[in-house]
Amino acid sequence: MADPRTLFLVSLSLLAISPAIAGISPHAVDDDRRSASILRAFDTSNYGKLQLDNGLALTPQMGWNSWNFFACNINETVIKETADALISTGLADLGYIYVNIDDCWSSLLRNLKGQLVPDPKTFPSGIKALADYIHGKGLKLGIYSDAGAFTCQVRPGSLYHENDDAELFASWGVDYLKYDNCFNLGIKPEKRYPPMRDALNSTGHTIFYSICEWGVDNPALWAGKVGNSWRTTDDINDTWVSMTTIADLNDKWASYAGPGGWNDPDMLEVGNGGMTYLEYKSHFSIWALMKAPLLIGCDIRNMTAETFEILSNKEVIAVNQDPLGVQGRKVTSAEENGCSQVWAGPLSGGRLVVNLWNRCSKPVTVAAKWEVLGLDASTSVSVRDLWKHKNIAENVAGTLESQVDAHDCKMYIITPKSSHSAV
Ligand SMILES: *[C@@H]1O[C@H](CO)[C@@H](O)[C@H](O)[C@H]1NC(C)=O
Ligand SMILES: *[C@@H]1O[C@H](CO)[C@@H](O)[C@H](O)[C@H]1NC(C)=O
Ligand SMILES: *[C@@H]1O[C@H](CO)[C@@H](O)[C@H](O)[C@H]1NC(C)=O
Ligand SMILES: *[C@@H]1O[C@H](CO)[C@@H](O)[C@H](O)[C@H]1NC(C)=O
């Protein structure tokens, strides 16, 4: 697969090449010019600049994490049953491959050698055995630690133990580390997070590095060369207010995301019961468009059909995993920022994703005008509805609009007609 960063730069550089010199059809150049115009409508000035070079996260990570549903009530049985469920439900085949254990897996004290020890009551077989089980299913295992003296649930932290702990995780076959920010002794994140990057790298094992400093020190500005993703906000809660607040906060950093490093607005609450079906559909649609990590946070051993329908929407997942890797964002102007919101972003192949999102509690009409998407008013597009799984229109020009129910979010891919076919 072509490196998506190259793909992106090619779209821009083609602008400068005259068709005669390049020996390609003027129509193809029109198409490339349009792609470049779309990309310019979204600020991508920081795309691809700072990536950590460990070969991971070319698209946002997908999987499951124990915290949002189980919090501290975890054990090796529930982790194994979750891995089994990822396979039996088909979610693993859709890309959800990381099984991430959050806080509370370890004992309250290190052993006499100074090593972390899995809690013998809840993880009696140890993490290596669990990793073997997970790997046997073709999945990957994630673990959790903290860039401080203790984890948030007061287990030993990894600050000043980076090398020993990274070695231990690597020896267990761990594939992913979420690194939290509690008990941080008031030391700046920029000082506490790079040592673990270097320690993970020194193990020689490729380990996904998920930075969780809650957005306190504007991580988008520095974390790209430290980790594969960085939390941009405080923890999410299973409420509409929390989810929408976090979406807006994460949006500010859109221009910094790209293959290798992603803004992380925290894990999914879909299926945990605090929001309605339409609110969860909005949550998933916006997280996918924002190129957020898609880490399921419910009990997938026991999902409702509605929860499964949302999490397994292949077309929405494909937007999240699009190889171009440009974060979509809110494109409605400040005056319009109330109920009717348009969120959009460029996709590979000159396409665009457009979400029409109703943030208020009565139905509204939401309209996406071509000018905010970087398209000429005359450009004609075909429109696919990613929740109806249907092509709904063939020749739309100027504006895409729809009535949207309270707290619902419609999600479309629009494909500009090629100049070839327009002739
Ligand atoms: C493991 O954790 C799950 C989820 O909290 C719980 O239902 C189950 O009883 C626990 N099993 C054991 C053996 O503690
Ligand atoms: C370690 O870092 C180097 C330089 O950035 C990189 O080339 C290499 O792939 C990394 N190795 C691992 C195991 O992450
Ligand atoms: C979520 O709830 C916790 C505690 O109830 C609170 O501290 C936190 O600020 C909330 N987060 C959001 C984004 O609302
Ligand atoms: C499964 O979910 C249903 C409702 O969604 C609940 O009543 C039931 O207790 C859950 N079962 C388990 C084992 O969690």
Tab-separated table of C-alpha atoms and ligand atoms in Angstrom:
chain	number	residue	atom	x	y	z
A	1	MET	CA	0.000	0.000	0.000
A	2	ALA	CA	1.279	3.478	-0.844
A	3	ASP	CA	2.212	5.501	2.203
A	4	PRO	CA	-0.839	7.744	2.749
A	5	ARG	CA	1.420	10.694	3.434
A	6	THR	CA	2.834	10.303	-0.087
A	7	LEU	CA	-0.678	10.078	-1.504
A	8	PHE	CA	-1.517	13.353	0.172
A	9	LEU	CA	1.591	15.169	-0.959
A	10	VAL	CA	1.120	13.917	-4.523
A	11	SER	CA	-2.379	15.435	-4.596
A	12	LEU	CA	-0.913	18.780	-3.634
A	13	SER	CA	2.168	18.659	-5.849
A	14	LEU	CA	0.180	17.746	-8.967
A	15	LEU	CA	-1.229	21.246	-8.826
A	16	ALA	CA	2.116	22.612	-9.861
A	17	ILE	CA	2.667	20.299	-12.839
A	18	SER	CA	1.454	21.401	-16.245
A	19	PRO	CA	-0.606	18.713	-18.002
A	20	ALA	CA	1.524	18.929	-21.144
A	21	ILE	CA	4.749	18.276	-19.264
A	22	ALA	CA	3.260	15.540	-17.128
A	23	GLY	CA	1.754	13.921	-20.237
A	24	ILE	CA	-1.527	13.179	-18.512
A	25	SER	CA	-5.039	14.105	-19.505
A	26	PRO	CA	-6.250	17.579	-18.574
A	27	HIS	CA	-9.346	15.980	-17.042
A	28	ALA	CA	-7.198	14.000	-14.618
A	29	VAL	CA	-5.508	17.256	-13.695
A	30	ASP	CA	-8.926	18.875	-13.109
A	31	ASP	CA	-9.730	16.017	-10.746
A	32	ASP	CA	-6.441	16.455	-8.916
A	33	ARG	CA	-6.941	20.199	-8.746
A	34	ARG	CA	-10.327	19.578	-7.172
A	35	SER	CA	-8.807	17.150	-4.631
A	36	ALA	CA	-6.222	19.751	-3.748
A	37	SER	CA	-8.914	22.397	-3.364
A	38	ILE	CA	-10.822	20.092	-0.999
A	39	LEU	CA	-7.679	19.533	1.046
A	40	ARG	CA	-7.013	23.267	1.224
A	41	ALA	CA	-10.518	23.837	2.624
A	42	PHE	CA	-9.402	21.790	5.633
A	43	ASP	CA	-6.287	22.964	7.423
A	44	THR	CA	-3.820	20.109	7.060
A	45	SER	CA	-0.763	22.230	7.730
A	46	ASN	CA	0.522	19.946	10.470
A	47	TYR	CA	-0.433	16.629	8.869
A	48	GLY	CA	2.379	14.103	8.792
A	49	LYS	CA	4.904	16.314	10.556
A	50	LEU	CA	5.663	14.744	13.891
A	51	GLN	CA	4.966	11.016	13.651
A	52	LEU	CA	6.560	8.484	15.928
A	53	ASP	CA	8.376	6.067	13.672
A	54	ASN	CA	7.383	2.650	15.011
A	55	GLY	CA	5.390	1.602	11.961
A	56	LEU	CA	2.060	1.495	13.830
A	57	ALA	CA	-1.178	3.476	13.708
A	58	LEU	CA	-1.257	4.146	9.959
A	59	THR	CA	-4.993	4.211	10.650
A	60	PRO	CA	-6.603	4.804	14.090
A	61	GLN	CA	-6.431	1.844	16.474
A	62	MET	CA	-9.522	-0.327	16.931
A	63	GLY	CA	-10.399	-2.693	19.732
A	64	TRP	CA	-11.870	-2.823	23.208
A	65	ASN	CA	-10.876	-1.469	26.618
A	66	SER	CA	-12.117	-2.666	30.005
A	67	TRP	CA	-12.530	0.675	31.809
A	68	ASN	CA	-15.807	2.263	30.674
A	69	PHE	CA	-17.919	-0.752	31.615
A	70	PHE	CA	-15.936	-2.786	34.152
A	71	ALA	CA	-13.697	-0.150	35.811
A	72	CYS	CA	-11.748	-2.092	38.471
A	73	ASN	CA	-13.960	-5.194	38.296
A	74	ILE	CA	-11.748	-7.144	35.914
A	75	ASN	CA	-10.094	-10.553	35.880
A	76	GLU	CA	-8.556	-12.913	33.361
A	77	THR	CA	-11.896	-14.656	32.763
A	78	VAL	CA	-13.704	-11.530	31.634
A	79	ILE	CA	-10.772	-10.520	29.412
A	80	LYS	CA	-10.724	-13.954	27.761
A	81	GLU	CA	-14.505	-14.002	27.333
A	82	THR	CA	-14.286	-10.572	25.711
A	83	ALA	CA	-11.654	-11.842	23.278
A	84	ASP	CA	-13.925	-14.810	22.510
A	85	ALA	CA	-16.828	-12.409	21.918
A	86	LEU	CA	-14.797	-10.207	19.565
A	87	ILE	CA	-14.313	-13.301	17.427
A	88	SER	CA	-17.794	-14.831	17.718
A	89	THR	CA	-19.614	-11.568	16.979
A	90	GLY	CA	-17.439	-10.857	13.934
A	91	LEU	CA	-16.202	-7.560	15.415
A	92	ALA	CA	-12.574	-8.737	15.176
A	93	ASP	CA	-12.999	-9.274	11.434
A	94	LEU	CA	-14.168	-5.666	11.158
A	95	GLY	CA	-10.868	-4.476	12.647
A	96	TYR	CA	-11.412	-4.475	16.421
A	97	ILE	CA	-8.236	-6.367	17.291
A	98	TYR	CA	-6.782	-4.773	20.439
A	99	VAL	CA	-8.005	-6.241	23.748
A	100	ASN	CA	-6.874	-3.608	26.235
A	101	ILE	CA	-6.746	-4.129	29.974
A	102	ASP	CA	-7.050	-0.828	31.834
A	103	ASP	CA	-6.176	-0.032	35.470
A	104	CYS	CA	-6.356	-2.580	38.337
A	105	TRP	CA	-4.567	-5.559	36.753
A	106	SER	CA	-1.545	-5.267	39.020
A	107	SER	CA	-0.835	-5.900	42.701
A	108	LEU	CA	-0.489	-3.024	45.105
A	109	LEU	CA	3.258	-3.597	45.475
A	110	ARG	CA	6.201	-4.424	43.218
A	111	ASN	CA	8.059	-7.675	43.979
A	112	LEU	CA	11.528	-7.844	45.603
A	113	LYS	CA	13.140	-7.496	42.169
A	114	GLY	CA	11.195	-4.264	41.728
A	115	GLN	CA	8.909	-5.711	39.052
A	116	LEU	CA	5.188	-5.158	38.593
A	117	VAL	CA	3.137	-8.224	39.553
A	118	PRO	CA	-0.286	-9.180	38.176
A	119	ASP	CA	-2.877	-9.360	40.968
A	120	PRO	CA	-2.796	-13.063	41.954
A	121	LYS	CA	-6.500	-13.060	42.848
A	122	THR	CA	-7.772	-11.719	39.540
A	123	PHE	CA	-4.981	-12.673	37.102
A	124	PRO	CA	-3.670	-15.918	38.679
A	125	SER	CA	-2.305	-17.260	35.359
A	126	GLY	CA	-0.336	-14.065	34.717
A	127	ILE	CA	-0.276	-11.706	31.753
A	128	LYS	CA	1.991	-13.862	29.570
A	129	ALA	CA	-0.587	-16.654	29.575
A	130	LEU	CA	-3.307	-14.152	28.752
A	131	ALA	CA	-1.248	-12.706	25.887
A	132	ASP	CA	-0.722	-16.220	24.520
A	133	TYR	CA	-4.479	-16.843	24.678
A	134	ILE	CA	-5.261	-13.545	22.924
A	135	HIS	CA	-2.557	-14.062	20.281
A	136	GLY	CA	-3.895	-17.572	19.670
A	137	LYS	CA	-7.072	-15.901	18.450
A	138	GLY	CA	-5.210	-13.531	16.142
A	139	LEU	CA	-5.846	-10.580	18.478
A	140	LYS	CA	-3.486	-8.219	20.302
A	141	LEU	CA	-3.173	-7.505	24.010
A	142	GLY	CA	-2.955	-4.055	25.541
A	143	ILE	CA	-1.942	-3.168	29.072
A	144	TYR	CA	-2.032	-0.056	31.236
A	145	SER	CA	0.393	1.879	33.376
A	146	ASP	CA	0.931	5.442	34.553
A	147	ALA	CA	3.554	8.137	34.063
A	148	GLY	CA	3.533	8.861	37.789
A	149	ALA	CA	4.249	7.328	41.179
A	150	PHE	CA	0.934	5.424	41.165
A	151	THR	CA	-1.841	4.578	38.727
A	152	CYS	CA	-5.176	6.334	39.184
A	153	GLN	CA	-6.386	3.333	41.243
A	154	VAL	CA	-3.185	3.498	43.304
A	155	ARG	CA	-1.227	0.581	41.870
A	156	PRO	CA	2.501	1.174	41.312
A	157	GLY	CA	3.239	3.654	38.499
A	158	SER	CA	6.046	3.430	35.948
A	159	LEU	CA	7.676	6.833	36.439
A	160	TYR	CA	11.421	6.164	36.894
A	161	HIS	CA	10.771	2.432	36.201
A	162	GLU	CA	10.292	2.915	32.452
A	163	ASN	CA	12.978	0.509	31.249
A	164	ASP	CA	12.179	-2.321	33.676
A	165	ASP	CA	8.453	-2.092	33.061
A	166	ALA	CA	8.793	-1.858	29.284
A	167	GLU	CA	11.064	-4.924	29.341
A	168	LEU	CA	8.526	-6.811	31.434
A	169	PHE	CA	5.617	-5.868	29.141
A	170	ALA	CA	7.662	-6.906	26.095
A	171	SER	CA	8.632	-10.221	27.744
A	172	TRP	CA	4.929	-10.943	28.259
A	173	GLY	CA	4.199	-10.251	24.588
A	174	VAL	CA	2.177	-7.099	25.242
A	175	ASP	CA	1.317	-5.180	22.039
A	176	TYR	CA	-0.069	-1.885	23.365
A	177	LEU	CA	0.439	0.409	26.341
A	178	LYS	CA	-2.034	3.009	27.597
A	179	TYR	CA	-0.025	5.372	29.784
A	180	ASP	CA	-2.039	7.454	32.273
A	181	ASN	CA	-1.292	10.681	34.137
A	182	CYS	CA	-2.191	10.275	37.849
A	183	PHE	CA	0.204	11.007	40.755
A	184	ASN	CA	2.547	12.754	38.353
A	185	LEU	CA	4.492	14.711	40.997
A	186	GLY	CA	3.796	17.935	39.123
A	187	ILE	CA	6.375	17.128	36.456
A	188	LYS	CA	5.432	18.270	32.941
A	189	PRO	CA	4.077	15.580	30.588
A	190	GLU	CA	6.729	16.500	27.971
A	191	LYS	CA	9.291	15.221	30.473
A	192	ARG	CA	7.432	12.126	31.688
A	193	TYR	CA	6.143	10.604	28.420
A	194	PRO	CA	9.254	10.398	26.176
A	195	PRO	CA	11.227	8.079	28.533
A	196	MET	CA	8.570	5.381	28.096
A	197	ARG	CA	8.661	5.856	24.305
A	198	ASP	CA	12.402	5.243	24.398
A	199	ALA	CA	12.040	2.310	26.797
A	200	LEU	CA	9.417	0.642	24.595
A	201	ASN	CA	11.599	1.195	21.549
A	202	SER	CA	14.636	-0.300	23.300
A	203	THR	CA	12.804	-3.567	23.913
A	204	GLY	CA	12.916	-4.196	20.161
A	205	HIS	CA	9.228	-5.198	20.288
A	206	THR	CA	6.770	-3.101	18.357
A	207	ILE	CA	4.376	-1.744	20.971
A	208	PHE	CA	1.573	0.750	20.332
A	209	TYR	CA	2.061	3.752	22.638
A	210	SER	CA	-1.163	5.473	23.725
A	211	ILE	CA	-0.537	8.695	25.633
A	212	CYS	CA	-3.184	9.612	28.202
A	213	GLU	CA	-2.269	12.971	29.754
A	214	TRP	CA	-5.902	14.157	29.393
A	215	GLY	CA	-5.014	17.008	27.047
A	216	VAL	CA	-3.636	19.062	29.932
A	217	ASP	CA	-0.511	20.266	28.148
A	218	ASN	CA	-1.762	20.621	24.541
A	219	PRO	CA	-0.329	17.236	23.531
A	220	ALA	CA	-1.134	17.703	19.829
A	221	LEU	CA	1.748	20.196	19.811
A	222	TRP	CA	4.374	17.702	21.023
A	223	ALA	CA	3.029	14.169	21.402
A	224	GLY	CA	3.147	13.255	17.709
A	225	LYS	CA	6.764	12.298	17.977
A	226	VAL	CA	6.240	10.607	21.335
A	227	GLY	CA	3.184	8.365	20.926
A	228	ASN	CA	0.779	6.849	18.414
A	229	SER	CA	-2.219	8.650	19.921
A	230	TRP	CA	-2.777	11.220	22.612
A	231	ARG	CA	-5.856	11.981	24.670
A	232	THR	CA	-7.039	15.535	24.068
A	233	THR	CA	-9.542	15.745	26.942
A	234	ASP	CA	-10.591	14.636	30.370
A	235	ASP	CA	-12.350	11.246	30.683
A	236	ILE	CA	-15.565	10.740	28.755
A	237	ASN	CA	-18.775	9.962	30.637
A	238	ASP	CA	-21.760	8.058	29.310
A	239	THR	CA	-23.853	11.189	28.716
A	240	TRP	CA	-24.798	13.345	25.727
A	241	VAL	CA	-23.301	16.450	27.386
A	242	SER	CA	-19.950	14.770	28.016
A	243	MET	CA	-19.767	13.243	24.531
A	244	THR	CA	-20.618	16.501	22.699
A	245	THR	CA	-18.286	18.564	24.906
A	246	ILE	CA	-15.424	16.191	24.170
A	247	ALA	CA	-16.130	16.183	20.429
A	248	ASP	CA	-15.836	19.990	20.382
A	249	LEU	CA	-12.626	19.986	22.427
A	250	ASN	CA	-10.998	17.326	20.258
A	251	ASP	CA	-11.989	19.170	17.087
A	252	LYS	CA	-9.610	22.034	17.843
A	253	TRP	CA	-6.600	19.813	17.201
A	254	ALA	CA	-7.766	18.310	13.896
A	255	SER	CA	-4.880	19.593	11.811
A	256	TYR	CA	-2.363	17.631	13.913
A	257	ALA	CA	-3.737	14.148	13.244
A	258	GLY	CA	-2.390	11.878	10.564
A	259	PRO	CA	-1.087	8.386	9.849
A	260	GLY	CA	1.154	7.387	12.762
A	261	GLY	CA	-0.451	9.679	15.364
A	262	TRP	CA	-4.068	10.453	16.266
A	263	ASN	CA	-6.010	12.779	18.531
A	264	ASP	CA	-7.809	10.636	21.124
A	265	PRO	CA	-11.147	11.975	22.458
A	266	ASP	CA	-11.376	8.865	24.698
A	267	MET	CA	-13.093	5.530	24.336
A	268	LEU	CA	-16.564	4.744	23.085
A	269	GLU	CA	-19.548	4.657	25.442
A	270	VAL	CA	-21.819	3.045	22.818
A	271	GLY	CA	-23.844	0.310	24.515
A	272	ASN	CA	-23.383	1.424	28.118
A	273	GLY	CA	-26.932	2.717	28.556
A	274	GLY	CA	-26.523	6.430	29.316
A	275	MET	CA	-27.461	7.682	25.841
A	276	THR	CA	-30.247	6.915	23.380
A	277	TYR	CA	-29.802	4.932	20.181
A	278	LEU	CA	-29.617	8.129	18.095
A	279	GLU	CA	-27.112	9.690	20.506
A	280	TYR	CA	-24.865	6.635	20.308
A	281	LYS	CA	-25.202	6.695	16.517
A	282	SER	CA	-24.015	10.342	16.625
A	283	HIS	CA	-21.175	9.413	18.988
A	284	PHE	CA	-19.935	6.676	16.649
A	285	SER	CA	-20.403	8.775	13.477
A	286	ILE	CA	-18.460	11.725	14.864
A	287	TRP	CA	-15.674	9.600	16.398
A	288	ALA	CA	-15.241	7.800	13.064
A	289	LEU	CA	-15.126	11.091	11.124
A	290	MET	CA	-12.613	12.576	13.614
A	291	LYS	CA	-10.269	9.610	13.012
A	292	ALA	CA	-10.551	8.839	16.718
A	293	PRO	CA	-9.403	5.490	18.056
A	294	LEU	CA	-12.426	3.159	17.951
A	295	LEU	CA	-12.085	1.418	21.305
A	296	ILE	CA	-15.333	-0.212	22.357
A	297	GLY	CA	-16.183	0.384	26.017
A	298	CYS	CA	-19.230	-1.815	26.632
A	299	ASP	CA	-19.672	-5.449	27.638
A	300	ILE	CA	-19.535	-7.060	24.220
A	301	ARG	CA	-20.387	-10.464	25.689
A	302	ASN	CA	-23.872	-9.103	26.108
A	303	MET	CA	-24.651	-6.422	23.501
A	304	THR	CA	-28.093	-5.443	22.276
A	305	ALA	CA	-28.816	-5.718	18.556
A	306	GLU	CA	-28.813	-1.896	18.363
A	307	THR	CA	-25.384	-1.641	19.961
A	308	PHE	CA	-24.021	-4.238	17.572
A	309	GLU	CA	-25.606	-2.489	14.589
A	310	ILE	CA	-23.787	0.736	15.477
A	311	LEU	CA	-20.389	-0.770	16.261
A	312	SER	CA	-20.404	-3.052	13.230
A	313	ASN	CA	-21.306	-0.454	10.575
A	314	LYS	CA	-18.652	-1.281	7.994
A	315	GLU	CA	-19.144	1.882	5.979
A	316	VAL	CA	-18.662	4.115	9.008
A	317	ILE	CA	-15.618	2.091	10.073
A	318	ALA	CA	-14.197	2.497	6.554
A	319	VAL	CA	-14.340	6.296	6.949
A	320	ASN	CA	-12.358	6.004	10.188
A	321	GLN	CA	-9.835	3.676	8.555
A	322	ASP	CA	-9.538	5.612	5.275
A	323	PRO	CA	-5.876	5.522	4.167
A	324	LEU	CA	-5.682	9.294	3.616
A	325	GLY	CA	-5.995	9.750	7.394
A	326	VAL	CA	-7.092	13.392	7.486
A	327	GLN	CA	-9.237	14.178	10.546
A	328	GLY	CA	-12.690	15.479	9.648
A	329	ARG	CA	-13.935	18.504	11.544
A	330	LYS	CA	-16.730	20.928	12.250
A	331	VAL	CA	-17.082	23.165	9.222
A	332	THR	CA	-20.141	25.221	10.091
A	333	SER	CA	-19.281	28.808	10.949
A	334	ALA	CA	-19.408	30.102	14.494
A	335	GLU	CA	-22.816	31.821	13.981
A	336	GLU	CA	-24.321	28.551	12.794
A	337	ASN	CA	-22.759	26.501	15.561
A	338	GLY	CA	-25.980	25.849	17.448
A	339	CYS	CA	-28.335	23.064	16.446
A	340	SER	CA	-27.394	22.519	12.812
A	341	GLN	CA	-23.826	21.379	12.527
A	342	VAL	CA	-21.912	20.155	9.496
A	343	TRP	CA	-18.833	18.065	10.174
A	344	ALA	CA	-16.814	16.930	7.159
A	345	GLY	CA	-13.453	15.804	5.933
A	346	PRO	CA	-11.544	14.682	2.871
A	347	LEU	CA	-11.234	10.984	2.060
A	348	SER	CA	-9.047	9.120	-0.381
A	349	GLY	CA	-10.084	9.145	-4.033
A	350	GLY	CA	-11.227	12.788	-3.979
A	351	ARG	CA	-14.285	11.853	-1.906
A	352	LEU	CA	-15.618	13.623	1.180
A	353	VAL	CA	-17.387	12.461	4.297
A	354	VAL	CA	-20.193	14.783	5.415
A	355	ASN	CA	-22.010	14.437	8.744
A	356	LEU	CA	-25.175	16.469	9.292
A	357	TRP	CA	-25.523	16.639	13.077
A	358	ASN	CA	-28.478	17.986	15.071
A	359	ARG	CA	-27.206	19.077	18.474
A	360	CYS	CA	-30.614	20.200	19.758
A	361	SER	CA	-33.760	18.507	20.973
A	362	LYS	CA	-36.144	19.222	18.099
A	363	PRO	CA	-35.807	18.286	14.411
A	364	VAL	CA	-33.870	20.740	12.218
A	365	THR	CA	-32.716	21.019	8.632
A	366	VAL	CA	-28.957	20.807	8.300
A	367	ALA	CA	-27.316	21.992	5.084
A	368	ALA	CA	-23.733	21.523	3.898
A	369	LYS	CA	-22.788	24.157	1.327
A	370	TRP	CA	-20.139	23.275	-1.237
A	371	GLU	CA	-18.055	26.355	-0.446
A	372	VAL	CA	-17.209	25.088	3.044
A	373	LEU	CA	-16.158	21.760	1.573
A	374	GLY	CA	-13.740	23.243	-0.976
A	375	LEU	CA	-15.970	22.348	-3.934
A	376	ASP	CA	-17.053	24.668	-6.768
A	377	ALA	CA	-20.778	25.398	-6.523
A	378	SER	CA	-21.296	23.686	-9.894
A	379	THR	CA	-19.615	20.425	-8.935
A	380	SER	CA	-22.031	17.530	-9.149
A	381	VAL	CA	-21.712	14.662	-6.683
A	382	SER	CA	-23.232	11.296	-5.955
A	383	VAL	CA	-24.361	10.758	-2.377
A	384	ARG	CA	-24.247	7.582	-0.301
A	385	ASP	CA	-25.989	7.318	3.071
A	386	LEU	CA	-23.750	5.281	5.399
A	387	TRP	CA	-26.520	4.432	7.856
A	388	LYS	CA	-29.117	3.498	5.230
A	389	HIS	CA	-26.423	1.685	3.212
A	390	LYS	CA	-27.869	3.184	0.037
A	391	ASN	CA	-26.900	5.567	-2.734
A	392	ILE	CA	-29.532	8.234	-2.288
A	393	ALA	CA	-28.767	10.709	-5.088
A	394	GLU	CA	-26.707	10.852	-8.252
A	395	ASN	CA	-26.444	14.521	-9.198
A	396	VAL	CA	-26.417	16.885	-6.271
A	397	ALA	CA	-24.807	20.309	-6.704
A	398	GLY	CA	-24.312	23.304	-4.425
A	399	THR	CA	-25.719	22.008	-1.139
A	400	LEU	CA	-26.473	18.738	0.586
A	401	GLU	CA	-29.285	19.120	3.061
A	402	SER	CA	-31.527	16.967	5.132
A	403	GLN	CA	-33.986	17.060	7.981
A	404	VAL	CA	-32.258	15.553	11.008
A	405	ASP	CA	-34.032	14.305	14.129
A	406	ALA	CA	-33.130	15.528	17.621
A	407	HIS	CA	-29.589	14.411	18.559
A	408	ASP	CA	-29.293	12.353	15.374
A	409	CYS	CA	-26.380	12.487	12.960
A	410	LYS	CA	-26.654	11.599	9.278
A	411	MET	CA	-23.485	10.427	7.620
A	412	TYR	CA	-22.748	10.535	3.902
A	413	ILE	CA	-19.911	10.014	1.483
A	414	ILE	CA	-20.087	12.364	-1.467
A	415	THR	CA	-18.146	11.561	-4.613
A	416	PRO	CA	-17.587	14.371	-7.116
A	417	LYS	CA	-18.327	13.323	-10.689
A	418	SER	CA	-15.094	12.827	-12.564
A	419	SER	CA	-14.386	15.449	-15.207
A	420	HIS	CA	-14.120	12.527	-17.641
A	421	SER	CA	-17.749	11.564	-17.209
A	422	ALA	CA	-18.880	15.198	-17.122
A	423	VAL	CA	-17.684	15.760	-20.710
B	1	LIG	C1	-14.670	-11.655	36.746
B	1	LIG	O1	-15.185	-10.381	36.433
B	1	LIG	C2	-16.528	-10.368	35.974
B	1	LIG	C3	-16.856	-8.960	35.542
B	1	LIG	O2	-16.696	-8.071	36.581
B	1	LIG	C4	-17.434	-10.897	37.073
B	1	LIG	O3	-18.752	-10.941	36.593
B	1	LIG	C5	-16.977	-12.294	37.473
B	1	LIG	O4	-17.732	-12.750	38.574
B	1	LIG	C6	-15.505	-12.305	37.844
B	1	LIG	N1	-15.058	-13.678	38.013
B	1	LIG	C7	-14.323	-14.059	39.034
B	1	LIG	C8	-13.917	-15.489	39.058
B	1	LIG	O5	-13.992	-13.285	39.922
B	2	LIG	C1	12.764	2.423	17.285
B	2	LIG	O1	12.970	3.722	16.743
B	2	LIG	C2	13.604	3.728	15.484
B	2	LIG	C3	13.922	5.163	15.115
B	2	LIG	O2	12.814	5.985	15.254
B	2	LIG	C4	12.691	3.045	14.471
B	2	LIG	O3	13.276	3.034	13.211
B	2	LIG	C5	12.413	1.641	14.946
B	2	LIG	O4	11.491	1.006	14.080
B	2	LIG	C6	11.849	1.634	16.364
B	2	LIG	N1	11.721	0.274	16.843
B	2	LIG	C7	10.671	-0.161	17.517
B	2	LIG	C8	10.731	-1.587	17.958
B	2	LIG	O5	9.732	0.535	17.809
B	3	LIG	C1	-17.055	12.884	33.867
B	3	LIG	O1	-17.375	12.663	35.230
B	3	LIG	C2	-16.307	12.897	36.123
B	3	LIG	C3	-16.715	12.500	37.502
B	3	LIG	O2	-18.090	12.321	37.615
B	3	LIG	C4	-15.906	14.366	36.032
B	3	LIG	O3	-14.814	14.610	36.892
B	3	LIG	C5	-15.516	14.681	34.622
B	3	LIG	O4	-15.213	16.040	34.492
B	3	LIG	C6	-16.622	14.316	33.658
B	3	LIG	N1	-16.147	14.516	32.296
B	3	LIG	C7	-16.832	15.188	31.389
B	3	LIG	C8	-16.146	15.363	30.063
B	3	LIG	O5	-17.924	15.646	31.566
B	4	LIG	C1	-27.168	-8.564	29.730
B	4	LIG	O1	-27.900	-7.371	29.423
B	4	LIG	C2	-29.219	-7.380	29.931
B	4	LIG	C3	-29.939	-6.122	29.457
B	4	LIG	O2	-29.292	-5.518	28.388
B	4	LIG	C4	-29.199	-7.465	31.441
B	4	LIG	O3	-30.511	-7.505	31.927
B	4	LIG	C5	-28.440	-8.704	31.871
B	4	LIG	O4	-28.278	-8.697	33.267
B	4	LIG	C6	-27.054	-8.712	31.241
B	4	LIG	N1	-26.388	-9.951	31.561
B	4	LIG	C7	-25.120	-10.001	31.988
B	4	LIG	C8	-24.574	-11.365	32.210
B	4	LIG	O5	-24.452	-9.016	32.167
